[in-house]
Coordinates of C-alpha atoms in Angstrom, one line a residue:
M28 CA -19.9 -22.6 -17.6
K29 CA -16.3 -24.2 -18.7
L30 CA -18.1 -25.8 -21.6
E31 CA -19.8 -22.7 -23.5
E32 CA -16.3 -21.7 -22.8
L33 CA -15.1 -24.5 -24.8
R34 CA -18.1 -24.2 -26.9
Q35 CA -17.5 -20.8 -28.3
A36 CA -13.6 -21.1 -28.6
R37 CA -14.3 -23.8 -30.8
K38 CA -17.1 -21.9 -32.6
A39 CA -14.6 -19.0 -32.8
K40 CA -11.6 -21.3 -34.4
K41 CA -13.8 -22.8 -37.0
H42 CA -15.7 -19.4 -37.6
I43 CA -19.1 -20.5 -37.6
K44 CA -21.6 -17.2 -37.5
G45 CA -25.5 -17.3 -38.1
K46 CA -28.2 -17.3 -35.6
K47 CA -27.8 -19.3 -32.1
G48 CA -28.5 -22.8 -32.5
L49 CA -30.8 -24.6 -29.3
A50 CA -27.8 -25.7 -27.7
E51 CA -26.1 -22.5 -27.7
V52 CA -29.6 -21.5 -26.0
A53 CA -30.0 -24.5 -23.5
I54 CA -26.1 -24.3 -21.9
V55 CA -26.6 -20.4 -20.7
R56 CA -30.5 -21.6 -19.5
R57 CA -28.3 -24.8 -18.0
I58 CA -26.4 -22.1 -16.0
H59 CA -28.9 -20.2 -15.3
F60 CA -30.8 -22.7 -13.7
I61 CA -28.0 -24.2 -11.6
F62 CA -27.9 -20.5 -10.3
E63 CA -31.2 -20.4 -9.1
R64 CA -30.9 -23.5 -7.6
A65 CA -27.6 -22.5 -5.6
G66 CA -29.8 -19.2 -5.2
R67 CA -32.4 -20.8 -3.3
K68 CA -30.1 -23.2 -1.2
F69 CA -27.4 -19.9 -0.3
R70 CA -29.3 -16.9 0.1
S71 CA -27.2 -15.0 2.4
D72 CA -23.7 -16.1 -0.1
L73 CA -23.4 -12.0 -1.2
S74 CA -20.4 -13.4 -3.6
L75 CA -22.9 -16.1 -5.3
W76 CA -25.2 -13.1 -6.3
L77 CA -22.5 -11.0 -7.5
R78 CA -21.4 -13.8 -9.6
W79 CA -24.8 -14.5 -10.6
I80 CA -24.9 -10.7 -12.2
E81 CA -21.4 -10.9 -13.8
V82 CA -22.4 -14.1 -15.7
C83 CA -25.8 -13.0 -17.2
K84 CA -23.5 -9.5 -18.4
R85 CA -21.1 -12.2 -19.9
Y86 CA -23.7 -14.1 -21.9
K87 CA -26.1 -10.5 -22.3
S88 CA -29.2 -12.1 -20.3
I89 CA -30.7 -8.8 -20.1
K90 CA -34.4 -9.9 -19.0
Q91 CA -32.4 -12.6 -16.4
L92 CA -30.1 -9.9 -15.0
S93 CA -33.4 -7.8 -13.9
K94 CA -34.5 -10.4 -11.7
V95 CA -31.2 -11.5 -10.5
I96 CA -31.3 -8.1 -9.3
T97 CA -34.6 -7.9 -8.2
K98 CA -34.3 -11.2 -6.3
A99 CA -30.4 -10.1 -4.8
L100 CA -32.3 -6.8 -3.4
S101 CA -34.7 -8.0 -1.9
R102 CA -32.3 -11.2 0.0
H103 CA -29.5 -8.2 0.7
S104 CA -30.7 -5.0 1.2
T105 CA -28.4 -3.3 3.2
V106 CA -25.3 -3.9 0.6
S107 CA -24.6 -0.8 -1.8
A108 CA -23.0 -2.8 -4.5
L109 CA -26.3 -4.0 -5.3
W110 CA -27.7 -0.7 -5.4
I111 CA -25.1 0.3 -7.0
E112 CA -25.3 -2.3 -9.8
A113 CA -28.9 -1.9 -10.3
A114 CA -28.5 1.6 -11.2
R115 CA -25.7 1.3 -13.1
W116 CA -27.6 -1.3 -15.3
E117 CA -30.6 1.4 -15.8
F118 CA -28.5 3.8 -16.6
D119 CA -26.4 2.1 -18.8
T120 CA -28.5 -0.5 -20.5
N121 CA -31.9 1.1 -20.5
N122 CA -30.8 4.4 -20.6
D123 CA -33.6 4.8 -17.9
M124 CA -32.2 8.1 -15.5
A125 CA -35.5 8.2 -13.5
A126 CA -35.1 4.5 -12.7
A127 CA -31.8 4.5 -12.0
R128 CA -31.7 7.7 -9.6
S129 CA -35.1 6.0 -8.2
L130 CA -32.6 2.8 -7.5
M131 CA -30.2 5.1 -5.9
Q132 CA -32.7 7.2 -3.3
Q133 CA -33.5 4.1 -2.4
G134 CA -30.3 2.5 -1.9
L135 CA -29.5 5.0 0.4
R136 CA -32.4 5.0 2.1
M137 CA -30.9 1.7 2.9
C138 CA -26.8 2.3 3.4
K139 CA -27.5 6.1 4.7
A140 CA -23.6 5.7 6.3
D141 CA -22.4 4.1 2.9
E142 CA -19.4 6.9 1.3
D143 CA -19.9 4.8 -1.9
M144 CA -23.4 4.8 -2.2
W145 CA -23.0 8.8 -1.8
L146 CA -20.2 9.2 -4.2
Q147 CA -21.8 6.6 -7.5
Y148 CA -25.1 8.9 -7.3
Y149 CA -23.2 12.1 -7.5
T150 CA -20.9 10.2 -10.2
L151 CA -24.3 9.6 -11.9
E152 CA -25.7 12.9 -12.0
L153 CA -22.8 14.5 -13.6
L154 CA -22.7 11.8 -16.4
Y155 CA -26.4 12.6 -16.4
A156 CA -25.2 15.8 -17.3
L157 CA -22.6 14.5 -19.7
K158 CA -25.5 12.9 -21.8
L159 CA -27.6 15.6 -21.8
R160 CA -24.8 17.5 -23.5
V161 CA -24.0 14.9 -26.1
R162 CA -28.1 14.8 -27.0
R163 CA -27.8 19.0 -27.6
K164 CA -25.0 18.2 -30.0
V165 CA -26.8 14.9 -31.5
L166 CA -29.8 17.0 -32.1
G167 CA -28.5 20.3 -33.6
L168 CA -30.1 22.1 -30.8
D169 CA -28.3 25.5 -29.7
D170 CA -31.1 26.8 -28.1
L171 CA -31.3 25.7 -24.7
A172 CA -35.0 26.6 -24.9
A173 CA -35.5 25.1 -28.6
D174 CA -34.5 21.6 -26.3
V175 CA -37.3 21.5 -24.3
S176 CA -40.1 23.6 -26.3
G177 CA -41.2 20.5 -28.1
E178 CA -42.1 19.1 -24.8
A179 CA -43.8 21.7 -23.6
G180 CA -47.8 20.3 -23.6
T181 CA -46.4 17.3 -22.0
P182 CA -47.6 17.1 -18.5
G183 CA -44.7 17.4 -16.4
A184 CA -42.3 18.0 -19.0
P185 CA -38.8 20.1 -17.9
S186 CA -38.4 23.8 -18.3
A187 CA -35.3 25.1 -20.0
A188 CA -34.2 26.2 -16.3
A189 CA -34.6 23.1 -15.2
V190 CA -32.7 20.9 -17.8
R191 CA -30.1 24.1 -17.3
A192 CA -29.4 23.1 -13.6
V193 CA -29.1 19.5 -14.4
M194 CA -26.9 20.1 -17.1
Q195 CA -24.4 22.6 -14.8
G196 CA -24.7 20.1 -12.1
G197 CA -27.9 21.4 -10.1
V198 CA -28.8 17.4 -9.2
A199 CA -25.4 16.7 -8.0
R200 CA -24.9 20.1 -5.8
I201 CA -28.1 18.5 -3.9
V202 CA -26.1 15.4 -3.7
F203 CA -23.2 16.8 -1.9
K204 CA -25.4 18.9 0.1
N205 CA -27.1 16.0 1.6
A206 CA -23.9 13.9 1.8
V207 CA -22.6 16.1 3.9
A208 CA -25.1 16.1 6.0
A209 CA -25.5 12.3 6.5
L210 CA -21.7 12.0 6.8
P211 CA -20.4 15.5 8.4
A212 CA -17.1 14.3 10.5
R213 CA -15.2 12.4 7.3
L214 CA -13.0 14.8 5.3
G215 CA -11.7 12.0 3.9
F216 CA -15.1 11.4 2.1
R217 CA -15.4 14.7 0.9
S218 CA -12.2 14.5 -0.3
R219 CA -13.5 11.6 -3.1
F220 CA -15.6 14.2 -4.3
L221 CA -13.2 15.8 -5.2
D222 CA -11.2 12.4 -7.0
V223 CA -14.8 12.2 -8.7
L224 CA -14.7 16.1 -10.3
R225 CA -10.8 15.1 -11.2
R226 CA -12.4 13.2 -13.9
F227 CA -14.5 15.9 -15.3
E228 CA -13.3 18.5 -16.8
Y229 CA -16.0 21.0 -17.9
G230 CA -16.7 24.2 -17.1
F231 CA -19.6 23.4 -14.7
V232 CA -17.5 21.3 -12.9
E233 CA -16.0 25.0 -11.2
G234 CA -19.2 25.6 -9.4
L235 CA -18.9 22.3 -7.5
L236 CA -15.6 22.6 -6.6
D237 CA -16.1 25.7 -5.2
Q238 CA -19.2 24.1 -3.3
V239 CA -16.7 21.2 -2.2
Y240 CA -13.7 23.3 -1.0
D241 CA -16.0 25.7 0.3
S242 CA -17.5 23.0 2.9
I243 CA -13.8 21.5 3.9
Q244 CA -13.1 25.0 5.3
K245 CA -15.7 26.0 6.9
D246 CA -16.1 22.8 8.8
F247 CA -12.7 21.5 9.0
G248 CA -10.8 24.6 10.0
Q249 CA -8.6 23.6 12.5
S250 CA -7.4 20.5 10.0
E251 CA -4.3 20.5 8.9
E252 CA -5.1 17.2 6.4
A253 CA -7.9 19.9 5.5
W254 CA -5.4 23.2 4.6
D255 CA -3.4 20.6 2.4
L256 CA -6.4 19.6 0.8
L257 CA -7.0 23.8 -0.3
A258 CA -3.8 24.9 -0.4
R259 CA -3.4 22.0 -3.5
R260 CA -6.4 23.1 -5.2
K261 CA -4.8 25.5 -8.0
V262 CA -2.2 22.4 -8.5
D263 CA -5.2 19.6 -8.5
F264 CA -7.4 21.5 -10.6
P265 CA -5.2 24.0 -12.9
A266 CA -8.1 24.9 -15.0
S267 CA -9.9 26.4 -11.6
R268 CA -7.9 29.3 -11.1
T269 CA -8.8 32.7 -9.7
G270 CA -8.2 34.9 -12.0
G271 CA -7.1 32.8 -14.7
P272 CA -9.1 31.4 -17.5
A273 CA -11.4 29.6 -16.5
A274 CA -13.2 25.8 -17.7
A275 CA -16.3 27.8 -17.9
E276 CA -15.3 29.2 -21.1
Q277 CA -15.1 26.4 -23.2
T278 CA -17.6 26.3 -25.7
E279 CA -20.3 24.2 -25.3
E280 CA -20.1 22.5 -28.9
A281 CA -16.6 21.7 -27.4
E282 CA -17.5 20.0 -24.2
A283 CA -20.0 18.2 -25.9
D284 CA -17.7 16.8 -27.6
A285 CA -15.5 15.7 -24.8
A286 CA -18.2 14.4 -22.9
E287 CA -18.9 12.1 -26.1
R288 CA -15.4 10.9 -25.8
Q289 CA -16.1 10.3 -22.2
L290 CA -18.9 8.4 -22.1
Q291 CA -18.0 5.7 -24.9
A292 CA -15.0 5.4 -22.7
G293 CA -17.0 4.1 -19.4
G294 CA -17.1 7.3 -17.4
A295 CA -19.0 5.9 -14.9
E296 CA -16.0 3.4 -14.5
G297 CA -13.2 5.2 -14.4
D298 CA -10.5 5.5 -12.2
S299 CA -11.1 8.4 -9.9
E300 CA -7.9 8.4 -8.4
S301 CA -5.3 11.5 -9.4
G302 CA -3.6 11.3 -12.5
P303 CA -0.2 12.0 -13.6
A304 CA 0.7 14.9 -12.9
G305 CA 0.9 18.1 -15.2
P306 CA 3.5 20.4 -16.5
W307 CA 4.9 23.0 -14.2
D308 CA 2.9 25.8 -13.5
A309 CA 4.8 28.3 -11.4
D310 CA 1.7 30.8 -10.5
A311 CA -0.2 27.6 -8.8
H312 CA 2.7 26.2 -6.8
A313 CA 3.2 29.8 -5.5
A314 CA -0.4 30.1 -5.0
A315 CA -0.4 26.6 -3.0
C316 CA 3.0 27.9 -1.3
Q317 CA 0.9 31.1 0.5
V318 CA -2.0 29.2 1.5
Y319 CA 0.7 26.7 3.4
E320 CA 2.0 29.7 4.4
A321 CA -1.4 30.6 5.5
A322 CA -2.1 27.2 7.5
L323 CA 1.7 27.0 9.3
T324 CA 0.1 30.4 11.2
A325 CA -3.2 29.3 11.6
L326 CA -1.6 25.7 12.5
P327 CA 2.0 25.7 13.5
G328 CA 2.5 22.4 14.6
P329 CA 4.3 19.3 13.0
C330 CA 2.2 18.2 10.8
M331 CA 1.2 21.1 9.3
H332 CA 5.0 21.3 8.4
Q333 CA 5.3 17.8 7.5
L334 CA 2.4 18.3 4.7
F335 CA 4.1 21.6 3.2
A336 CA 7.3 19.7 3.2
G337 CA 5.7 16.7 1.6
F338 CA 4.1 19.0 -1.2
L339 CA 7.8 20.6 -1.9
C340 CA 8.9 17.6 -2.4
G341 CA 6.5 15.9 -4.8
T342 CA 6.9 19.2 -6.7
L343 CA 10.0 18.1 -6.8
E344 CA 10.2 14.8 -8.2
Q345 CA 8.2 16.2 -10.8
L346 CA 10.7 19.0 -12.2
M347 CA 13.8 16.3 -11.4
E348 CA 11.4 14.3 -13.8
A349 CA 11.3 17.2 -16.6
G350 CA 15.0 18.0 -16.2
A351 CA 15.7 14.8 -18.2
G352 CA 13.4 15.9 -21.1
P353 CA 12.7 19.2 -23.4
G354 CA 12.6 22.4 -21.1
A355 CA 15.5 21.1 -18.8
E356 CA 16.9 24.2 -18.0
A357 CA 14.0 26.0 -16.8
A358 CA 13.1 22.8 -14.9
V359 CA 16.1 22.8 -13.2
A360 CA 15.7 26.2 -12.1
A361 CA 12.7 26.1 -11.0
A362 CA 13.9 23.3 -9.1
V363 CA 16.7 25.1 -7.4
G364 CA 14.3 27.5 -6.3
V365 CA 11.6 24.3 -4.7
A366 CA 14.9 23.0 -3.2
A367 CA 15.7 26.5 -1.7
R368 CA 12.0 27.1 0.1
L369 CA 11.8 23.4 1.4
F370 CA 15.0 23.4 3.3
G371 CA 14.2 26.4 4.5
L372 CA 11.2 25.3 5.5
L373 CA 12.7 22.3 7.0
Q374 CA 15.5 24.7 8.9
R375 CA 12.6 27.1 10.6
A376 CA 10.9 23.9 11.6
H377 CA 13.6 22.6 13.3
S378 CA 14.4 26.4 14.9
E379 CA 10.4 26.7 15.8
G380 CA 10.4 22.8 17.6
H381 CA 8.1 21.9 15.3
S382 CA 10.3 19.0 13.8
T383 CA 9.7 15.1 13.4
T384 CA 12.6 12.2 12.6
D385 CA 10.7 12.8 9.0
T386 CA 11.8 16.3 8.9
Y387 CA 15.4 15.3 9.4
L388 CA 15.4 12.4 7.2
T389 CA 13.7 14.4 4.7
W390 CA 16.2 17.0 4.8
A391 CA 19.1 15.0 4.4
E392 CA 17.3 12.9 1.4
W393 CA 17.1 16.0 -1.0
A394 CA 20.4 17.6 0.4
G395 CA 21.5 14.3 -0.8
R396 CA 20.0 14.1 -4.2
V397 CA 20.5 17.8 -4.4
G398 CA 24.3 17.2 -4.2
Q399 CA 25.0 18.8 -1.2
P400 CA 26.4 16.0 1.4
K401 CA 27.4 18.4 3.7
M402 CA 24.2 19.7 4.7
A403 CA 22.6 16.3 4.8
L404 CA 25.8 15.3 6.8
K405 CA 24.5 18.0 9.1
A406 CA 20.7 17.4 9.0
A407 CA 20.9 13.9 10.3
R408 CA 23.5 14.7 13.1
K409 CA 20.8 17.6 14.0
G410 CA 18.5 14.7 14.0
C411 CA 20.6 12.3 16.5
E412 CA 20.7 15.1 18.8
R413 CA 16.9 16.0 18.6
F414 CA 15.5 12.3 18.8
P415 CA 18.7 10.4 19.8
A416 CA 16.6 6.5 20.4
D417 CA 15.2 6.9 17.1
V418 CA 17.0 3.5 15.3
A419 CA 15.9 5.4 11.6
M420 CA 17.6 8.5 12.4
W421 CA 20.7 7.2 13.3
R422 CA 21.2 4.2 10.6
R423 CA 20.8 7.6 8.1
R424 CA 23.7 9.1 10.0
L425 CA 26.2 6.3 10.4
Q426 CA 25.5 6.0 5.9
L427 CA 26.6 9.5 5.3
E428 CA 29.5 9.5 8.0
Q429 CA 30.7 6.0 6.3
A430 CA 30.8 8.0 2.9
A431 CA 32.4 11.1 3.9
A432 CA 34.7 9.0 6.6
A433 CA 37.0 8.3 3.0
G434 CA 39.0 5.5 4.4
R435 CA 39.0 6.5 8.0
E436 CA 36.0 4.2 9.0
E437 CA 37.1 3.8 12.4
E438 CA 38.4 6.8 13.5
Q439 CA 35.3 8.7 12.4
L440 CA 32.4 6.1 12.6
L441 CA 33.2 4.4 16.6
P442 CA 32.4 7.0 18.9
V443 CA 28.9 7.4 16.7
L444 CA 28.9 4.0 16.6
K445 CA 29.0 4.1 20.6
S446 CA 26.9 6.9 20.8
A447 CA 24.1 5.2 18.4
L448 CA 24.0 1.7 20.4
Q449 CA 23.9 3.3 23.6
A450 CA 21.7 5.7 22.8
T451 CA 19.3 3.3 21.3
Q452 CA 16.6 0.7 22.3
P453 CA 19.0 -2.8 21.6
D454 CA 15.6 -4.7 20.3
Q455 CA 15.8 -2.1 17.3
A456 CA 18.9 -1.8 17.1
A457 CA 19.9 -5.3 15.3
E458 CA 21.5 -3.2 11.6
L459 CA 23.0 -0.8 14.0
W460 CA 25.4 -4.2 15.6
L461 CA 26.1 -5.5 12.4
M462 CA 27.3 -1.8 11.1
A463 CA 29.4 -1.7 14.4
V464 CA 30.9 -5.5 13.9
E465 CA 31.5 -4.9 9.9
V466 CA 33.3 -1.4 10.6
M467 CA 35.5 -2.3 14.0
P468 CA 38.5 -4.5 13.3
A469 CA 39.3 -7.6 15.3
S470 CA 42.5 -5.8 16.1
S471 CA 41.0 -2.9 17.9
P472 CA 41.4 -3.0 21.5
E473 CA 37.6 -2.1 21.5
F474 CA 37.0 -4.9 19.6
G475 CA 36.6 -7.3 23.1
R476 CA 34.5 -4.3 24.3
L477 CA 32.0 -4.2 21.6
G478 CA 31.3 -8.0 22.9
E479 CA 30.8 -6.7 26.1
M480 CA 28.6 -4.1 25.0
L481 CA 26.7 -6.7 22.8
G482 CA 26.2 -8.4 25.9
M483 CA 24.8 -6.4 28.1
A484 CA 22.7 -5.2 24.7
C485 CA 21.5 -8.8 24.6
A486 CA 20.7 -9.4 28.3
K487 CA 18.0 -6.6 28.3
V488 CA 15.8 -8.3 25.8
A489 CA 13.7 -10.9 27.1
K490 CA 13.8 -13.5 24.1
K491 CA 16.2 -12.9 20.7
A492 CA 14.6 -14.3 17.5
A493 CA 15.6 -17.5 16.0
S494 CA 16.7 -15.9 13.2
G495 CA 18.0 -12.4 12.4
G496 CA 17.9 -9.4 15.5
L497 CA 20.4 -9.0 17.9
G498 CA 21.5 -13.3 17.3
Q499 CA 22.5 -12.2 13.5
A500 CA 24.4 -9.4 14.9
A501 CA 26.0 -11.8 17.5
A502 CA 26.9 -14.2 15.1
A503 CA 28.3 -11.9 12.8
L504 CA 30.6 -10.8 16.2
V505 CA 31.8 -14.1 16.9
G506 CA 32.6 -15.2 13.2
K507 CA 34.6 -12.2 12.5
A508 CA 36.5 -13.1 15.8
R509 CA 37.1 -17.2 14.6
D510 CA 38.5 -15.4 11.4
A511 CA 40.7 -12.6 12.7
L512 CA 41.4 -14.5 16.3
G513 CA 41.4 -17.8 16.0
L514 CA 39.2 -20.6 17.5
D515 CA 39.9 -20.2 21.1
A516 CA 39.0 -16.5 21.2
A517 CA 35.9 -17.1 19.1
R518 CA 34.8 -19.6 22.4
A519 CA 35.4 -17.1 25.1
L520 CA 32.9 -14.7 22.9
Y521 CA 30.5 -17.3 21.9
G522 CA 30.8 -18.4 25.9
K523 CA 29.5 -15.5 27.3
L524 CA 27.0 -14.5 24.7
L525 CA 25.6 -17.9 25.0
A526 CA 25.4 -17.2 28.7
V527 CA 22.3 -14.5 28.2
P528 CA 19.2 -16.2 28.4
A529 CA 17.9 -17.2 24.6
P530 CA 20.5 -15.5 22.8
G531 CA 19.7 -16.1 19.4
G532 CA 19.2 -18.6 16.7
D533 CA 21.7 -17.2 14.8
L534 CA 24.3 -17.3 17.8
Y535 CA 23.9 -20.8 18.3
R536 CA 24.1 -21.6 14.1
V537 CA 27.0 -20.1 14.1
A538 CA 28.9 -21.9 17.0
L539 CA 27.9 -24.8 15.5
R540 CA 29.5 -24.6 12.5
I541 CA 32.5 -23.8 14.4
E542 CA 32.4 -26.4 16.6
E543 CA 31.5 -28.9 13.9
A544 CA 34.7 -27.5 11.6
A545 CA 37.0 -27.9 14.8
A546 CA 36.0 -31.7 15.7
G547 CA 36.2 -32.6 11.7
M548 CA 32.6 -33.1 10.7
P549 CA 31.9 -31.9 7.2
P550 CA 29.3 -29.3 5.9
A551 CA 26.0 -30.3 5.2
S552 CA 26.4 -29.0 1.7
S553 CA 28.9 -31.0 0.8
S554 CA 27.3 -34.4 0.9
G555 CA 26.5 -36.5 -1.3
S556 CA 22.9 -38.4 -1.8
G557 CA 22.8 -41.2 0.1
A558 CA 23.0 -41.3 4.1
A559 CA 26.3 -42.5 4.4
A560 CA 27.1 -39.9 1.6
V561 CA 25.5 -36.8 3.7
V562 CA 26.9 -37.7 7.2
P563 CA 30.1 -39.9 7.2
A564 CA 30.9 -41.3 10.2
V565 CA 34.1 -39.0 12.3
V566 CA 36.6 -42.0 13.4
A567 CA 38.3 -41.5 16.6
L568 CA 36.2 -38.5 17.6
P569 CA 37.6 -36.7 20.8
K570 CA 35.2 -37.4 24.0
A571 CA 35.6 -32.9 25.1
A572 CA 34.5 -32.0 21.3
A573 CA 31.5 -34.6 21.3
K574 CA 30.8 -33.2 24.3
R575 CA 30.8 -29.3 23.0
V576 CA 28.8 -30.3 20.2
T577 CA 26.1 -32.0 22.3
D578 CA 25.9 -29.2 24.8
L579 CA 25.7 -26.9 22.1
Y580 CA 22.9 -28.8 20.1
E581 CA 20.5 -29.9 23.3
A582 CA 21.2 -26.0 24.8
A583 CA 19.7 -24.5 20.8
V584 CA 16.9 -27.4 20.6
A585 CA 15.7 -26.0 24.1
A586 CA 15.3 -22.4 23.3
Y587 CA 14.3 -23.2 19.9
G588 CA 13.4 -26.6 19.2
R589 CA 9.8 -25.3 18.8
S590 CA 9.9 -23.6 15.4
E591 CA 13.6 -24.4 14.0
A592 CA 13.7 -27.8 11.9
D593 CA 17.0 -26.9 10.8
L594 CA 18.5 -27.2 14.4
W595 CA 17.0 -30.6 14.6
I596 CA 17.9 -32.0 11.5
G597 CA 21.7 -30.5 12.0
Y598 CA 21.5 -32.0 15.3
A599 CA 20.4 -35.8 13.7
R600 CA 23.4 -35.2 11.4
W601 CA 25.7 -34.9 14.3
V602 CA 24.1 -38.1 15.9
V603 CA 24.9 -39.8 12.6
A604 CA 27.9 -38.7 12.6
G605 CA 29.3 -40.0 15.4
G606 CA 27.9 -43.8 14.7
K607 CA 25.0 -43.7 16.3
G608 CA 21.4 -44.1 15.4
A609 CA 19.3 -40.6 15.2
G610 CA 15.9 -42.1 15.7
K611 CA 15.5 -40.6 19.2
V612 CA 16.8 -37.3 18.2
Y613 CA 13.5 -37.6 15.4
W614 CA 11.3 -39.0 18.1
R615 CA 11.7 -35.6 20.1
A616 CA 11.4 -33.1 17.4
T617 CA 8.8 -34.5 15.7
K618 CA 6.8 -33.9 19.1
E619 CA 8.7 -30.7 20.1
L620 CA 7.8 -29.1 16.5
A621 CA 5.1 -26.7 16.1
E622 CA 4.9 -28.0 12.4
P623 CA 6.6 -31.2 11.8
D624 CA 6.1 -32.1 8.5
G625 CA 8.7 -29.5 6.6
F626 CA 11.4 -31.3 9.3
V627 CA 10.2 -35.1 8.3
A628 CA 10.5 -34.5 4.4
A629 CA 14.0 -32.8 5.3
Y630 CA 15.0 -35.3 7.6
R631 CA 14.3 -37.9 5.0
E632 CA 15.7 -36.4 2.1
A633 CA 19.1 -35.4 4.4
I634 CA 19.5 -38.6 6.8
G635 CA 17.2 -41.3 5.2
Q636 CA 14.0 -43.1 5.8
Q637 CA 13.3 -43.4 9.5

């Protein structure tokens, strides 16, 4: 295959044209021969067959493609992707809808519970309806009867009513009905049919939308997600609004033109996801809100409130984007109304006891975005009262409290921080502890109390992380004590924290940096390239300081030596700095580390060849 790509590149570079030569044909034949041998040996390898199919398409080996698909289906008859590929090939390449439909039906018998099979069959029938419309346009047939009059004497020729039914999506209706019967309890499956229909903006789609939405309303009346789909209909499909100008009023010629453009763009392989939001439609928004209100009456729970709030937030996003362009005044006015409805909904959820943490986080976020900081702070406080153990809620409140403190952080934030740290689980509140360490001045009488609280929190967690977590908060607290209160205060503080089992790798690292600096050892970052430059020997090292650092390293590698290679590297540097060999440390590290390769490379770079 690489050889063929190289040959094609050289041919294009030299502008060689004309009929295919023997070498051209021989290389492609050789590729197919290799694939055929591989297929015989590795029959169960599905990826091999799919790749062979792609190769046939790339080199336009139509006959070979037919053989490959047949062989692949005989060996993998329960793989929906192969049936879909075979039907697509019949429809797109051979223009044989009967064969494509037969393959799809055959595949559904083998893969009845496969959602993709049903969706692709549904799409196939819709595309066939578009092809019929294009055909009428090309033939210049304004009267449907004239389209089939020439075939009236042919046995089995379709009647005008049958062709009309196909063009209006009649077969697609049957496919959907059978799909629902095969998979009756999957709401997400039915919503995927809406994604398919979103690509077909023609008059006949209105009836298909009615069929899908009616089935959802009938079978999922007690589902919040179903109500959400029903409410968004007039926003997602603005052309299908009741009482408005329906898409069915398009002329058949206009629809044929649109169908031809879609088919030329590759409609069978188009993206089924919803596209960018359309222009603001006040009527569609009001109708959606009306359905949401009915849903809240039928299912008054937190989920329904959250879905309604999500819809309003999406609308606000759309309006705020529109507010930066032409027609900004109308968009801003509409956004004010939507924001008022959103805040009213969130207040109602709070009052009726249907709120969740997302309720208050959404409330605080959007209040801040529309320039209401006091409302945002009030919403965050309500959320902390309702959900006192939620870390995200306290984090948001502390951010808002800090913004509102305006230079009085200690006075305003310390009571809130104490409440947050006492209410939340220690293993989830590392970020809150870091914020407390940052805000708390070292000169405050509460600074020592904060260290005691952190020690008790660490004791509640079985084992702290090798990096981050409460160990990071403890390291930040010790570092702040060293800078502000001196070495003795830092030693006393980290001594209390290290008494907790497995206090965290970051705490060991900061304690080691403090003690190594006190002993006169330069940091590793200031070292040169050679072993002597990396770890210069420390002359007349006090025994007490040496023992203190060695004990810290022993405790650190005992707790985190299985995963943290940097602790072993630091230990080796310390031993070499004391004028001894680090061979024993190297041997221990290679035995204890779960993945010693990285350590070996780092050791040789920092210490030298072992």
